CSV table of C-alpha atoms in Angstrom, one decimal:
chain,number,residue,atom,x,y,z
A,1,MET,CA,249.9,23.6,-4.1
A,2,GLU,CA,246.4,22.6,-5.2
A,3,LEU,CA,247.7,22.3,-8.8
A,4,VAL,CA,250.7,20.1,-7.7
A,5,ARG,CA,248.8,17.7,-5.5
A,6,PRO,CA,246.9,15.9,-8.4
A,7,LEU,CA,250.2,15.5,-10.2
A,8,ILE,CA,251.9,14.0,-7.2
A,9,MET,CA,249.0,11.5,-6.7
A,10,THR,CA,249.2,10.5,-10.3
A,11,VAL,CA,252.9,9.8,-10.1
A,12,LEU,CA,252.5,7.8,-6.8
A,13,GLN,CA,249.7,5.6,-8.3
A,14,SER,CA,251.7,4.9,-11.5
A,15,GLN,CA,254.6,3.5,-9.4
A,16,ASN,CA,252.3,1.0,-7.6
A,17,PRO,CA,251.2,-2.2,-9.4
A,18,ILE,CA,248.2,-2.4,-7.1
A,19,ILE,CA,246.1,0.6,-6.1
A,20,GLN,CA,244.1,0.3,-2.9
A,21,LEU,CA,240.7,2.0,-3.1
A,22,THR,CA,239.0,2.4,0.3
A,23,LYS,CA,235.3,2.9,0.2
A,24,ASN,CA,233.0,3.5,3.1
A,25,LEU,CA,230.1,1.1,2.9
A,26,GLY,CA,228.2,2.1,6.0
A,27,GLN,CA,229.1,-0.1,9.0
A,28,ARG,CA,232.3,-1.5,7.5
A,29,THR,CA,235.2,-0.1,5.5
A,30,VAL,CA,236.4,-2.3,2.7
A,31,ALA,CA,239.8,-1.9,1.0
A,32,SER,CA,239.7,-3.0,-2.6
A,33,CYS,CA,242.8,-4.3,-4.3
A,34,SER,CA,242.7,-4.1,-8.0
A,35,PRO,CA,245.5,-3.9,-10.6
A,36,SER,CA,246.1,-0.5,-12.1
A,37,PRO,CA,246.0,-0.1,-15.9
A,38,ALA,CA,249.8,0.2,-15.9
A,39,SER,CA,250.1,-3.3,-14.2
A,40,VAL,CA,248.1,-5.1,-16.9
A,41,GLN,CA,250.7,-6.4,-19.2
A,42,LYS,CA,250.4,-7.1,-22.9
A,43,TYR,CA,251.9,-10.2,-24.2
A,44,ILE,CA,252.4,-12.2,-27.4
A,45,VAL,CA,251.7,-15.9,-27.5
A,46,LYS,CA,254.6,-17.7,-29.3
A,47,ASN,CA,253.6,-21.3,-28.6
A,48,TYR,CA,249.8,-21.8,-28.8
A,49,PHE,CA,250.1,-25.5,-27.8
A,50,TYR,CA,251.5,-24.7,-24.4
A,51,TYR,CA,249.3,-21.6,-24.0
A,52,TYR,CA,246.0,-23.5,-24.5
A,53,LEU,CA,247.3,-26.6,-22.7
A,54,PHE,CA,248.1,-24.8,-19.5
A,55,ARG,CA,245.1,-22.4,-19.7
A,56,PHE,CA,242.9,-25.5,-19.9
A,57,SER,CA,244.9,-27.2,-17.1
A,58,ALA,CA,244.4,-24.1,-14.9
A,59,ALA,CA,240.7,-24.3,-15.4
A,60,LEU,CA,240.8,-27.9,-13.9
A,61,GLY,CA,241.5,-26.3,-10.6
A,62,GLN,CA,238.8,-23.7,-10.7
A,63,GLU,CA,235.1,-23.6,-9.8
A,64,VAL,CA,233.9,-24.5,-13.3
A,65,PHE,CA,235.6,-27.9,-12.9
A,66,TYR,CA,234.3,-28.6,-9.4
A,67,ILE,CA,230.7,-27.6,-10.3
A,68,THR,CA,230.8,-30.1,-13.1
A,69,PHE,CA,233.1,-32.9,-12.2
A,70,LEU,CA,232.0,-33.5,-8.6
A,71,PRO,CA,228.2,-33.6,-9.4
A,72,PHE,CA,228.9,-35.8,-12.4
A,73,THR,CA,230.7,-38.2,-10.1
A,74,HIS,CA,227.7,-38.2,-7.8
A,75,TRP,CA,225.1,-38.7,-10.5
A,76,ASN,CA,226.8,-41.1,-12.8
A,77,ILE,CA,229.6,-42.9,-11.0
A,78,ASP,CA,229.3,-43.4,-7.3
A,79,PRO,CA,227.6,-41.0,-4.8
A,80,TYR,CA,229.5,-42.4,-1.8
A,81,LEU,CA,232.8,-41.8,-3.6
A,82,SER,CA,231.6,-38.3,-4.4
A,83,ARG,CA,230.9,-37.5,-0.8
A,84,ARG,CA,234.4,-38.6,0.3
A,85,LEU,CA,235.9,-36.5,-2.5
A,86,VAL,CA,234.0,-33.4,-1.5
A,87,ILE,CA,234.7,-33.7,2.3
A,88,ILE,CA,238.4,-34.2,1.8
A,89,TRP,CA,238.5,-31.5,-0.8
A,90,VAL,CA,236.7,-29.0,1.5
A,91,LEU,CA,239.1,-29.7,4.4
A,92,VAL,CA,242.3,-29.3,2.3
A,93,MET,CA,241.0,-26.2,0.5
A,94,TYR,CA,240.0,-24.5,3.8
A,95,ILE,CA,243.5,-25.0,5.3
A,96,GLY,CA,245.1,-23.9,2.1
A,97,GLN,CA,242.9,-20.7,1.7
A,98,MET,CA,243.4,-19.8,5.4
A,99,ALA,CA,247.2,-20.3,5.2
A,100,LYS,CA,247.4,-17.8,2.3
A,101,ASP,CA,245.9,-15.0,4.5
A,102,ILE,CA,248.0,-16.0,7.5
A,103,LEU,CA,251.4,-16.3,5.7
A,104,LYS,CA,250.7,-13.3,3.3
A,105,TRP,CA,253.4,-14.4,0.9
A,106,PRO,CA,253.0,-12.3,-2.3
A,107,ARG,CA,252.5,-13.7,-5.7
A,108,PRO,CA,255.3,-13.5,-8.3
A,109,PHE,CA,256.1,-10.0,-9.2
A,110,SER,CA,254.9,-8.7,-12.5
A,111,PRO,CA,257.2,-7.9,-14.3
A,112,PRO,CA,259.2,-10.0,-14.8
A,113,VAL,CA,256.4,-12.6,-15.0
A,114,VAL,CA,253.3,-12.1,-17.1
A,115,LYS,CA,250.1,-12.9,-15.1
A,116,LEU,CA,247.4,-14.4,-17.4
A,117,GLU,CA,244.7,-14.4,-14.7
A,118,LYS,CA,243.1,-11.2,-13.3
A,119,ARG,CA,240.4,-12.3,-10.9
A,120,VAL,CA,242.6,-13.8,-8.1
A,121,ILE,CA,245.5,-11.4,-8.7
A,122,ALA,CA,244.9,-9.8,-5.3
A,123,GLU,CA,245.2,-13.1,-3.4
A,124,TYR,CA,248.4,-14.2,-1.7
A,125,GLY,CA,250.6,-17.0,-3.2
A,126,MET,CA,251.6,-19.6,-0.6
A,127,PRO,CA,250.4,-22.3,-0.8
A,128,SER,CA,249.0,-22.9,-4.3
A,129,THR,CA,245.4,-24.0,-3.7
A,130,HIS,CA,245.1,-25.0,-7.3
A,131,ALA,CA,248.0,-27.5,-6.7
A,132,MET,CA,246.3,-28.6,-3.4
A,133,ALA,CA,242.9,-29.1,-5.1
A,134,ALA,CA,244.3,-31.1,-8.1
A,135,THR,CA,246.4,-33.3,-5.8
A,136,THR,CA,243.5,-33.9,-3.4
A,137,ILE,CA,241.0,-34.8,-6.1
A,138,SER,CA,243.3,-37.1,-8.1
A,139,PHE,CA,244.9,-39.0,-5.3
A,140,THR,CA,241.8,-39.2,-3.1
A,141,LEU,CA,240.0,-40.7,-6.1
A,142,LEU,CA,242.8,-43.1,-6.7
A,143,ILE,CA,243.0,-44.3,-3.0
A,144,SER,CA,239.2,-44.5,-2.7
A,145,THR,CA,238.7,-46.6,-5.8
A,146,MET,CA,241.4,-49.1,-5.1
A,147,ASP,CA,239.2,-51.3,-2.9
A,148,ARG,CA,236.0,-50.7,-4.9
A,149,TYR,CA,236.9,-51.1,-8.5
A,150,GLN,CA,239.3,-53.4,-10.3
A,151,TYR,CA,241.6,-51.6,-12.8
A,152,PRO,CA,245.3,-51.5,-13.4
A,153,PHE,CA,246.8,-49.6,-10.5
A,154,VAL,CA,249.7,-48.2,-12.6
A,155,LEU,CA,247.1,-46.7,-15.0
A,156,GLY,CA,245.3,-45.0,-12.2
A,157,LEU,CA,248.5,-43.7,-10.6
A,158,LEU,CA,249.7,-42.4,-14.0
A,159,THR,CA,246.4,-40.6,-14.5
A,160,ALA,CA,246.5,-39.0,-11.0
A,161,VAL,CA,250.1,-37.9,-11.6
A,162,VAL,CA,249.5,-36.4,-15.0
A,163,PHE,CA,246.3,-34.6,-13.9
A,164,SER,CA,247.9,-33.0,-10.8
A,165,THR,CA,251.2,-32.2,-12.7
A,166,LEU,CA,249.3,-30.4,-15.5
A,167,VAL,CA,247.5,-28.2,-13.0
A,168,CYS,CA,250.6,-27.5,-11.0
A,169,LEU,CA,252.6,-26.5,-14.1
A,170,SER,CA,249.8,-24.3,-15.3
A,171,ARG,CA,250.2,-22.1,-12.1
A,172,VAL,CA,253.8,-21.4,-13.0
A,173,TYR,CA,253.1,-20.9,-16.7
A,174,THR,CA,250.2,-18.4,-16.0
A,175,GLY,CA,252.5,-16.4,-13.6
A,176,MET,CA,250.3,-16.9,-10.6
A,177,HIS,CA,252.6,-19.0,-8.4
A,178,THR,CA,256.3,-19.7,-7.9
A,179,VAL,CA,257.6,-23.2,-7.9
A,180,LEU,CA,257.9,-23.0,-4.1
A,181,ASP,CA,254.2,-22.1,-3.8
A,182,VAL,CA,253.3,-25.2,-5.9
A,183,LEU,CA,255.6,-27.5,-3.9
A,184,GLY,CA,254.3,-26.2,-0.7
A,185,GLY,CA,250.7,-26.9,-1.8
A,186,ILE,CA,251.6,-30.5,-2.8
A,187,LEU,CA,253.5,-31.1,0.5
A,188,VAL,CA,250.6,-29.8,2.7
A,189,THR,CA,248.1,-31.9,0.7
A,190,ALA,CA,250.2,-35.1,1.1
A,191,VAL,CA,250.5,-34.5,4.9
A,192,LEU,CA,246.7,-33.9,5.2
A,193,ILE,CA,245.8,-37.0,3.2
A,194,VAL,CA,248.1,-39.2,5.3
A,195,LEU,CA,246.7,-37.7,8.6
A,196,THR,CA,243.1,-38.0,7.6
A,197,TYR,CA,243.2,-41.4,5.9
A,198,PRO,CA,242.4,-43.3,9.1
A,199,ALA,CA,239.1,-41.3,9.4
A,200,TRP,CA,237.9,-41.9,5.8
A,201,THR,CA,235.8,-44.9,6.9
A,202,LEU,CA,234.1,-42.6,9.4
A,203,ILE,CA,233.4,-40.2,6.6
A,204,ASP,CA,231.5,-42.9,4.8
A,205,ARG,CA,229.1,-43.2,7.8
A,206,LEU,CA,228.3,-39.5,8.3
A,207,ASP,CA,224.9,-39.9,6.8
A,208,SER,CA,223.8,-42.1,9.8
A,209,ALA,CA,224.9,-39.6,12.4
A,210,SER,CA,222.6,-38.3,15.1
A,211,PRO,CA,219.6,-35.9,14.5
A,212,LEU,CA,221.8,-33.1,15.9
A,213,PHE,CA,224.4,-33.6,13.1
A,214,PRO,CA,222.8,-31.1,10.7
A,215,VAL,CA,223.1,-28.3,13.3
A,216,CYS,CA,226.9,-29.0,13.6
A,217,VAL,CA,227.2,-29.2,9.8
A,218,ILE,CA,225.7,-25.7,9.4
A,219,VAL,CA,227.0,-23.9,12.5
A,220,VAL,CA,230.7,-24.9,12.4
A,221,PRO,CA,231.4,-24.1,8.8
A,222,PHE,CA,229.5,-20.8,9.1
A,223,PHE,CA,231.5,-19.9,12.2
A,224,LEU,CA,234.7,-20.6,10.3
A,225,CYS,CA,233.7,-18.5,7.4
A,226,TYR,CA,232.6,-15.5,9.5
A,227,ASN,CA,235.8,-15.6,11.5
A,228,TYR,CA,238.1,-16.0,8.5
A,229,PRO,CA,241.5,-14.2,8.9
A,230,VAL,CA,241.3,-10.5,8.1
A,231,SER,CA,243.3,-9.5,5.0
A,232,ASP,CA,245.0,-6.1,4.5
A,233,CYS,CA,242.7,-5.4,1.6
A,234,TYR,CA,239.8,-7.2,-0.1
A,235,SER,CA,240.5,-10.3,-2.1
A,236,PRO,CA,238.2,-13.1,-3.3
A,237,THR,CA,239.8,-15.6,-0.9
A,238,ARG,CA,237.2,-15.3,1.8
A,239,ALA,CA,234.3,-15.5,-0.7
A,240,ASP,CA,235.9,-18.6,-2.3
A,241,THR,CA,236.4,-20.2,1.1
A,242,THR,CA,232.8,-19.6,2.0
A,243,THR,CA,231.7,-21.1,-1.3
A,244,ILE,CA,233.8,-24.2,-0.6
A,245,LEU,CA,232.7,-24.7,3.0
A,246,ALA,CA,229.1,-24.1,2.2
A,247,ALA,CA,229.1,-26.6,-0.7
A,248,GLY,CA,230.7,-29.2,1.6
A,249,ALA,CA,228.1,-28.5,4.3
A,250,GLY,CA,225.3,-28.8,1.7
A,251,VAL,CA,226.5,-32.1,0.3
A,252,THR,CA,227.0,-33.6,3.8
A,253,LEU,CA,223.6,-32.4,4.9
A,254,GLY,CA,222.0,-33.7,1.7
A,255,PHE,CA,223.4,-37.2,2.4
A,256,TRP,CA,222.1,-37.0,5.9
A,257,ILE,CA,218.6,-36.1,4.6
A,258,ASN,CA,218.7,-39.0,2.1
A,259,HIS,CA,219.5,-41.4,4.9
A,260,PHE,CA,217.2,-39.9,7.6
A,261,PHE,CA,214.1,-39.8,5.3
A,262,GLN,CA,215.1,-43.1,3.5
A,263,LEU,CA,215.3,-41.4,0.1
A,264,VAL,CA,217.9,-43.9,-1.1
A,265,SER,CA,218.7,-47.5,-0.2
A,266,ALA,CA,221.4,-48.0,2.3
A,267,PRO,CA,224.7,-49.4,1.0
A,268,GLY,CA,226.0,-52.7,2.2
A,269,GLU,CA,228.6,-53.0,4.9
A,270,SER,CA,231.3,-54.3,2.5
A,271,LEU,CA,232.2,-52.3,-0.6
A,272,PRO,CA,231.8,-54.7,-3.6
A,273,VAL,CA,234.7,-55.0,-6.0
A,274,ILE,CA,233.7,-54.7,-9.6
A,275,GLN,CA,235.6,-57.4,-11.5
A,276,ASN,CA,235.1,-55.9,-14.9
A,277,ILE,CA,234.2,-52.3,-15.5
A,278,PRO,CA,231.4,-52.3,-18.1
A,279,PRO,CA,232.3,-51.0,-21.5
A,280,LEU,CA,231.3,-47.5,-22.5
A,281,THR,CA,228.2,-47.8,-24.7
A,282,THR,CA,226.2,-45.2,-26.6
A,283,ASP,CA,223.2,-45.7,-24.3
A,284,MET,CA,225.4,-45.1,-21.2
A,285,VAL,CA,226.9,-41.9,-22.6
A,286,VAL,CA,223.5,-40.5,-23.6
A,287,LEU,CA,222.0,-41.4,-20.2
A,288,GLY,CA,225.0,-39.9,-18.4
A,289,LEU,CA,224.9,-36.7,-20.4
A,290,THR,CA,221.1,-36.4,-19.9
A,291,LYS,CA,221.4,-36.8,-16.2
A,292,PHE,CA,224.2,-34.3,-16.1
A,293,VAL,CA,222.4,-31.7,-18.1
A,294,VAL,CA,219.2,-32.0,-16.1
A,295,GLY,CA,221.1,-31.8,-12.9
A,296,ILE,CA,223.3,-28.8,-13.9
A,297,VAL,CA,220.2,-26.9,-15.1
A,298,LEU,CA,218.4,-27.4,-11.8
A,299,ILE,CA,221.6,-26.5,-9.8
A,300,LEU,CA,222.0,-23.2,-11.8
A,301,LEU,CA,218.4,-22.3,-11.3
A,302,VAL,CA,218.6,-22.9,-7.5
A,303,ARG,CA,221.8,-21.0,-7.3
A,304,GLN,CA,220.4,-18.0,-9.1
A,305,LEU,CA,217.1,-18.0,-7.2
A,306,VAL,CA,218.7,-18.4,-3.7
A,307,GLN,CA,221.4,-15.9,-4.4
A,308,ASN,CA,219.0,-13.2,-5.6
A,309,LEU,CA,216.6,-13.9,-2.7
A,310,SER,CA,219.3,-13.9,0.0
A,311,LEU,CA,220.9,-10.7,-1.4
A,312,GLN,CA,217.5,-8.9,-1.4
A,313,VAL,CA,216.9,-9.9,2.2
A,314,LEU,CA,220.4,-8.8,3.3
A,315,TYR,CA,220.3,-5.5,1.4
A,316,SER,CA,216.9,-4.7,3.0
A,317,TRP,CA,218.2,-5.7,6.5
A,318,PHE,CA,221.3,-3.6,6.3
A,319,LYS,CA,219.6,-0.8,4.2
A,320,VAL,CA,222.0,-1.1,1.3
A,321,VAL,CA,221.3,0.1,-2.2
A,322,THR,CA,220.2,-2.7,-4.4
A,323,ARG,CA,222.7,-4.0,-7.0
A,324,ASN,CA,225.6,-2.3,-5.1
A,325,LYS,CA,228.4,-4.7,-6.0
A,326,GLU,CA,230.7,-3.1,-3.5
A,327,ALA,CA,228.3,-3.9,-0.7
A,328,ARG,CA,228.6,-7.6,-1.5
A,329,ARG,CA,232.2,-7.4,-0.1
A,330,ARG,CA,230.9,-6.5,3.4
A,331,LEU,CA,231.5,-9.4,5.8
A,332,GLU,CA,227.9,-9.4,7.1
A,333,ILE,CA,226.6,-9.6,3.5
A,334,GLU,CA,229.2,-11.7,1.6
A,335,VAL,CA,229.4,-14.6,4.0
A,336,PRO,CA,225.7,-15.1,4.6
A,337,TYR,CA,224.6,-14.9,1.0
A,338,LYS,CA,227.5,-17.1,-0.2
A,339,PHE,CA,226.9,-19.6,2.5
A,340,VAL,CA,223.1,-19.9,2.0
A,341,THR,CA,223.5,-20.0,-1.8
A,342,TYR,CA,226.0,-22.8,-1.9
A,343,THR,CA,224.6,-24.8,0.9
A,344,SER,CA,221.4,-24.9,-1.1
A,345,VAL,CA,223.4,-25.9,-4.2
A,346,GLY,CA,225.0,-28.8,-2.2
A,347,ILE,CA,221.6,-30.0,-0.9
A,348,CYS,CA,220.1,-29.7,-4.4
A,349,ALA,CA,222.9,-31.7,-6.0
A,350,THR,CA,222.7,-34.6,-3.5
A,351,THR,CA,218.9,-34.7,-2.7
A,352,PHE,CA,216.7,-33.0,-5.2
A,353,VAL,CA,218.6,-33.8,-8.4
A,354,PRO,CA,218.5,-37.5,-7.8
A,355,MET,CA,214.8,-37.2,-6.9
A,356,LEU,CA,214.2,-35.5,-10.3
A,357,HIS,CA,216.3,-38.2,-12.0
A,358,ARG,CA,214.0,-40.8,-10.4
A,359,PHE,CA,210.9,-38.9,-11.4
A,360,LEU,CA,212.1,-38.6,-15.0
A,361,GLY,CA,213.0,-42.3,-15.1
A,362,LEU,CA,216.7,-41.7,-15.5
A,363,LEU,CA,217.9,-43.9,-12.7
């Protein structure tokens, strides 16, 4: 019997595309979902144009885009527009991420589809948060700039449609979502934009809220992260949701700090309409890129410093072996370190980076 048991276990594991590994990490037990070697498909690219187009389009809905585009908008285009984008994006993404772990709809089965992404393979499928994020960013940007800048509306609408469509199609091409997942994400986003639009003017005035406002900005998002729906096995959904909510809290708190300590001049009551958008010159490009590089370097330094420090404190508090990557998945470690890290990133991007720009004469 002892000789047969390993053979039976091997056969059972080979039949499952996902192997659940349960590891006791002290106070909590974490189930880890990871693809087995048999589930990792090999594929041959027959059309490199579509392959690279949709792989690039998929990246437009990932953290690498948000950590570059949203700060760039704040530093080089319009900080108040950036704040509106971040807050609406945070709201939509939280609802989308939470809906995944409530509905628990599986991703497309592989085979027959070939999944080109591995990190989020353990997440559920409905709705597509990539589709929600792309639709939110593109159409919130379009609606918010209509009364602030003068440009051909048809051109702006076409840009928003093309951007969101590319990201949505990339989710089907990469095998991560069904068409229904994508359509569900678009529909939920459209409803949320319509419902929240009357409050967008209130969002523009959050920086002038009461002195108790920072407490709410920190406590409410942290509570939502800590009480996130429990999944059957570990997936990066809770960590990503914590990152998003923490970044939104940091950005909002940063704007409040700027207003409370009068670090920036207050905007006028009426939003001015720019009749002619200035032409893009070499000096503008160099200045914008310089501000972007300086800001990103400072953000990355703050993120690394705060992350290492917070992990060391939590590891010491819960008596966990240092550099134990599995321990990061524990609720009492993952949520606090992610929340503290990305709240600091949000504050840095909106408060300390502009101060550094001003000190270096880049404003």
